[in-house]
Amino acid sequence: MPKKVRIALDAMGGDVGASVVIPGAAISLTRHPDTEFLLFGDRALIEPELAKHPAMKAVSRVIHTDVAVSMHDKPSVALRRGRKVSSMWLAIDAVKKGEADVAISAGNTGALAAMARFCLRMLPGIDRPALAAIWPTARGDSVVLDLGATIGGDAHHLVALAVMGSAMASVLFDLERPTVGLLNIGVEEIKGREEIREAAELLRGMNLPQLEYIGFVEGDGIGRGAADVIVAEGFSGNIALKAAEGTARQITDFLRAAMARTWRSKIGYLFARAAFKALRDKLDPNKANGSVVLGLNGIVVKSHGGTDAEGFAYAVDVGYEMVRYDLLNKINQMLNRDGSALAQAQTAQEAVS
């Protein structure tokens, strides 16, 4: 383990860039003082923010570039214009060069996945990256993936997600054999798309020692914590994420409006203030901010683009924890280092086809 966790930040990423990235990182630094930062972006925008946070400035180095990936750029355009020169690319490249242990960006999700894949390359047996996040549930936390790094995927891809998600869950939750469910429109084996049913057949047949496949999980099973790991392809996973975040905000707004409706409700709020605060904290999407881009030969974390400083701090916390928990080596071990577990799935899928 390194004495310091070295974090590369895309200081220009997100809706507002350095004015959220710098104070967010400063908040995380108070929780993890054994951190150093490489800040990639426009020095004229970064240094005034650093001046407001002396402790952050003392452990940071600024690498100037005035090229930033737009939130609206297509991944192909971002790669063509931003390769080797943009703040996003340079942060990822710092991980490749061994100058940083993790790269964190609140920028364009598609561009980040494409650049990370191009720069860091994929682990053996993995075809495409996946976004994985910690999802608060009724019984604790679960790992949910893919949340939108790529769209679609065959059965082999879904098995790869199961293996990588299990590695992350075992690291975070200290589980020897995490339970895994496939997100589907029903729990019956005859339901769902062909790729999902085929992935279920593969997972049952392989009986991998590093995970316990429990079957299909419907959308409401995510919040119930039906499994330690919930696997979905990126399209449905991203919809599930955005729906959950929107519902959490809606419930918060409903509660706020209800508590302000009458003088009796206002008095009741005073007596139940601690309980409402606990509920609000549980529903706060910022506290679940920070998705790990799994499948890469390096650690990259994606923050929501519209988050505030407190939310970005949680994304930095996730990056720190992934390094300290040695996530990359754990995934490599679960892939048997040469990808043989997934090669087994690929061979089985070809036989079925």
Tab-separated table of N, CA, C and O in Angstrom, residues 7-49:
chain	number	residue	atom	x	y	z
A	7	ILE	N	-4.228	11.186	-6.020
A	7	ILE	CA	-5.473	11.305	-6.764
A	7	ILE	C	-5.327	12.351	-7.865
A	7	ILE	O	-4.962	13.503	-7.596
A	8	ALA	N	-5.610	11.944	-9.101
A	8	ALA	CA	-5.598	12.853	-10.244
A	8	ALA	C	-7.012	13.351	-10.480
A	8	ALA	O	-7.938	12.554	-10.636
A	9	LEU	N	-7.196	14.659	-10.514
A	9	LEU	CA	-8.519	15.255	-10.677
A	9	LEU	C	-8.622	15.991	-12.010
A	9	LEU	O	-7.745	16.793	-12.355
A	10	ASP	N	-9.683	15.695	-12.741
A	10	ASP	CA	-10.061	16.499	-13.899
A	10	ASP	C	-10.747	17.744	-13.349
A	10	ASP	O	-11.949	17.739	-13.098
A	11	ALA	N	-9.967	18.802	-13.159
A	11	ALA	CA	-10.491	19.996	-12.483
A	11	ALA	C	-11.468	20.789	-13.339
A	11	ALA	O	-12.146	21.685	-12.834
A	12	MET	N	-11.564	20.455	-14.630
A	12	MET	CA	-12.475	21.182	-15.518
A	12	MET	C	-13.750	20.391	-15.792
A	12	MET	O	-14.630	20.860	-16.500
A	13	GLY	N	-13.861	19.176	-15.247
A	13	GLY	CA	-15.012	18.333	-15.523
A	13	GLY	C	-16.249	18.758	-14.758
A	13	GLY	O	-16.170	19.400	-13.703
A	14	GLY	N	-17.421	18.390	-15.273
A	14	GLY	CA	-18.670	18.695	-14.599
A	14	GLY	C	-19.315	19.960	-15.116
A	14	GLY	O	-18.810	20.631	-16.024
A	15	ASP	N	-20.433	20.327	-14.517
A	15	ASP	CA	-21.186	21.491	-14.978
A	15	ASP	C	-20.468	22.802	-14.686
A	15	ASP	O	-20.619	23.773	-15.434
A	16	VAL	N	-19.712	22.844	-13.588
A	16	VAL	CA	-19.071	24.111	-13.213
A	16	VAL	C	-17.566	23.994	-12.993
A	16	VAL	O	-16.889	24.993	-12.778
A	17	GLY	N	-16.996	22.811	-13.026
A	17	GLY	CA	-15.550	22.648	-12.988
A	17	GLY	C	-14.899	22.923	-11.653
A	17	GLY	O	-15.346	22.446	-10.598
A	18	ALA	N	-13.846	23.735	-11.665
A	18	ALA	CA	-12.967	23.906	-10.508
A	18	ALA	C	-13.677	24.439	-9.274
A	18	ALA	O	-13.287	24.128	-8.143
A	19	SER	N	-14.740	25.222	-9.438
A	19	SER	CA	-15.420	25.811	-8.282
A	19	SER	C	-16.151	24.767	-7.448
A	19	SER	O	-16.546	25.058	-6.317
A	20	VAL	N	-16.335	23.569	-7.971
A	20	VAL	CA	-16.883	22.447	-7.204
A	20	VAL	C	-15.799	21.414	-6.919
A	20	VAL	O	-15.713	20.871	-5.816
A	21	VAL	N	-14.956	21.137	-7.910
A	21	VAL	CA	-13.928	20.100	-7.772
A	21	VAL	C	-12.963	20.410	-6.629
A	21	VAL	O	-12.674	19.544	-5.788
A	22	ILE	N	-12.455	21.643	-6.568
A	22	ILE	CA	-11.450	21.995	-5.559
A	22	ILE	C	-12.036	21.968	-4.139
A	22	ILE	O	-11.499	21.289	-3.258
A	23	PRO	N	-13.138	22.669	-3.866
A	23	PRO	CA	-13.685	22.601	-2.499
A	23	PRO	C	-14.160	21.197	-2.131
A	23	PRO	O	-14.085	20.804	-0.962
A	24	GLY	N	-14.641	20.425	-3.115
A	24	GLY	CA	-15.034	19.049	-2.828
A	24	GLY	C	-13.855	18.204	-2.403
A	24	GLY	O	-13.918	17.449	-1.421
A	25	ALA	N	-12.754	18.324	-3.132
A	25	ALA	CA	-11.542	17.590	-2.767
A	25	ALA	C	-11.019	18.032	-1.407
A	25	ALA	O	-10.497	17.221	-0.630
A	26	ALA	N	-11.174	19.323	-1.111
A	26	ALA	CA	-10.727	19.839	0.186
A	26	ALA	C	-11.535	19.216	1.328
A	26	ALA	O	-10.984	18.922	2.402
A	27	ILE	N	-12.826	19.013	1.112
A	27	ILE	CA	-13.660	18.347	2.130
A	27	ILE	C	-13.190	16.919	2.348
A	27	ILE	O	-13.038	16.448	3.481
A	28	SER	N	-12.935	16.200	1.256
A	28	SER	CA	-12.470	14.817	1.365
A	28	SER	C	-11.114	14.743	2.071
A	28	SER	O	-10.851	13.807	2.833
A	29	LEU	N	-10.268	15.728	1.830
A	29	LEU	CA	-8.939	15.754	2.458
A	29	LEU	C	-9.042	15.789	3.980
A	29	LEU	O	-8.210	15.191	4.673
A	30	THR	N	-10.053	16.466	4.502
A	30	THR	CA	-10.216	16.498	5.967
A	30	THR	C	-10.520	15.107	6.513
A	30	THR	O	-10.208	14.801	7.660
A	31	ARG	N	-11.139	14.249	5.694
A	31	ARG	CA	-11.453	12.883	6.119
A	31	ARG	C	-10.303	11.921	5.848
A	31	ARG	O	-10.173	10.891	6.528
A	32	HIS	N	-9.477	12.260	4.854
A	32	HIS	CA	-8.366	11.390	4.466
A	32	HIS	C	-7.098	12.237	4.288
A	32	HIS	O	-6.709	12.559	3.167
A	33	PRO	N	-6.462	12.586	5.379
A	33	PRO	CA	-5.297	13.485	5.281
A	33	PRO	C	-4.095	12.865	4.580
A	33	PRO	O	-3.153	13.591	4.228
A	34	ASP	N	-4.093	11.543	4.382
A	34	ASP	CA	-2.986	10.884	3.688
A	34	ASP	C	-3.237	10.866	2.178
A	34	ASP	O	-3.095	9.846	1.513
A	35	THR	N	-3.616	12.038	1.636
A	35	THR	CA	-3.952	12.171	0.220
A	35	THR	C	-3.133	13.285	-0.412
A	35	THR	O	-2.879	14.318	0.210
A	36	GLU	N	-2.739	13.058	-1.660
A	36	GLU	CA	-2.096	14.082	-2.487
A	36	GLU	C	-2.882	14.214	-3.786
A	36	GLU	O	-3.490	13.240	-4.245
A	37	PHE	N	-2.847	15.415	-4.378
A	37	PHE	CA	-3.658	15.654	-5.571
A	37	PHE	C	-2.822	16.187	-6.732
A	37	PHE	O	-1.928	17.022	-6.552
A	38	LEU	N	-3.138	15.690	-7.922
A	38	LEU	CA	-2.678	16.281	-9.176
A	38	LEU	C	-3.905	16.905	-9.823
A	38	LEU	O	-4.906	16.216	-10.062
A	39	LEU	N	-3.857	18.199	-10.087
A	39	LEU	CA	-5.011	18.925	-10.617
A	39	LEU	C	-4.741	19.317	-12.065
A	39	LEU	O	-3.806	20.083	-12.351
A	40	PHE	N	-5.547	18.799	-12.974
A	40	PHE	CA	-5.361	19.061	-14.392
A	40	PHE	C	-6.430	20.021	-14.889
A	40	PHE	O	-7.636	19.759	-14.738
A	41	GLY	N	-5.983	21.152	-15.463
A	41	GLY	CA	-6.938	22.122	-15.972
A	41	GLY	C	-6.327	23.499	-16.098
A	41	GLY	O	-5.099	23.667	-16.036
A	42	ASP	N	-7.178	24.480	-16.266
A	42	ASP	CA	-6.749	25.859	-16.471
A	42	ASP	C	-6.228	26.444	-15.155
A	42	ASP	O	-6.987	26.622	-14.203
A	43	ARG	N	-4.956	26.745	-15.126
A	43	ARG	CA	-4.329	27.266	-13.906
A	43	ARG	C	-5.017	28.539	-13.412
A	43	ARG	O	-5.148	28.756	-12.198
A	44	ALA	N	-5.480	29.377	-14.342
A	44	ALA	CA	-6.114	30.644	-13.960
A	44	ALA	C	-7.420	30.421	-13.209
A	44	ALA	O	-7.851	31.288	-12.426
A	45	LEU	N	-8.066	29.288	-13.426
A	45	LEU	CA	-9.303	28.976	-12.717
A	45	LEU	C	-9.051	28.147	-11.458
A	45	LEU	O	-9.791	28.260	-10.480
A	46	ILE	N	-8.006	27.337	-11.488
A	46	ILE	CA	-7.731	26.435	-10.367
A	46	ILE	C	-7.088	27.162	-9.192
A	46	ILE	O	-7.490	26.985	-8.029
A	47	GLU	N	-6.093	27.996	-9.464
A	47	GLU	CA	-5.314	28.596	-8.373
A	47	GLU	C	-6.123	29.521	-7.468
A	47	GLU	O	-5.922	29.513	-6.249
A	48	PRO	N	-7.069	30.327	-7.986
A	48	PRO	CA	-7.901	31.125	-7.067
A	48	PRO	C	-8.737	30.259	-6.127
A	48	PRO	O	-8.954	30.629	-4.964
A	49	GLU	N	-9.195	29.103	-6.614
A	49	GLU	CA	-9.943	28.197	-5.745
A	49	GLU	C	-9.021	27.559	-4.707
A	49	GLU	O	-9.393	27.406	-3.541
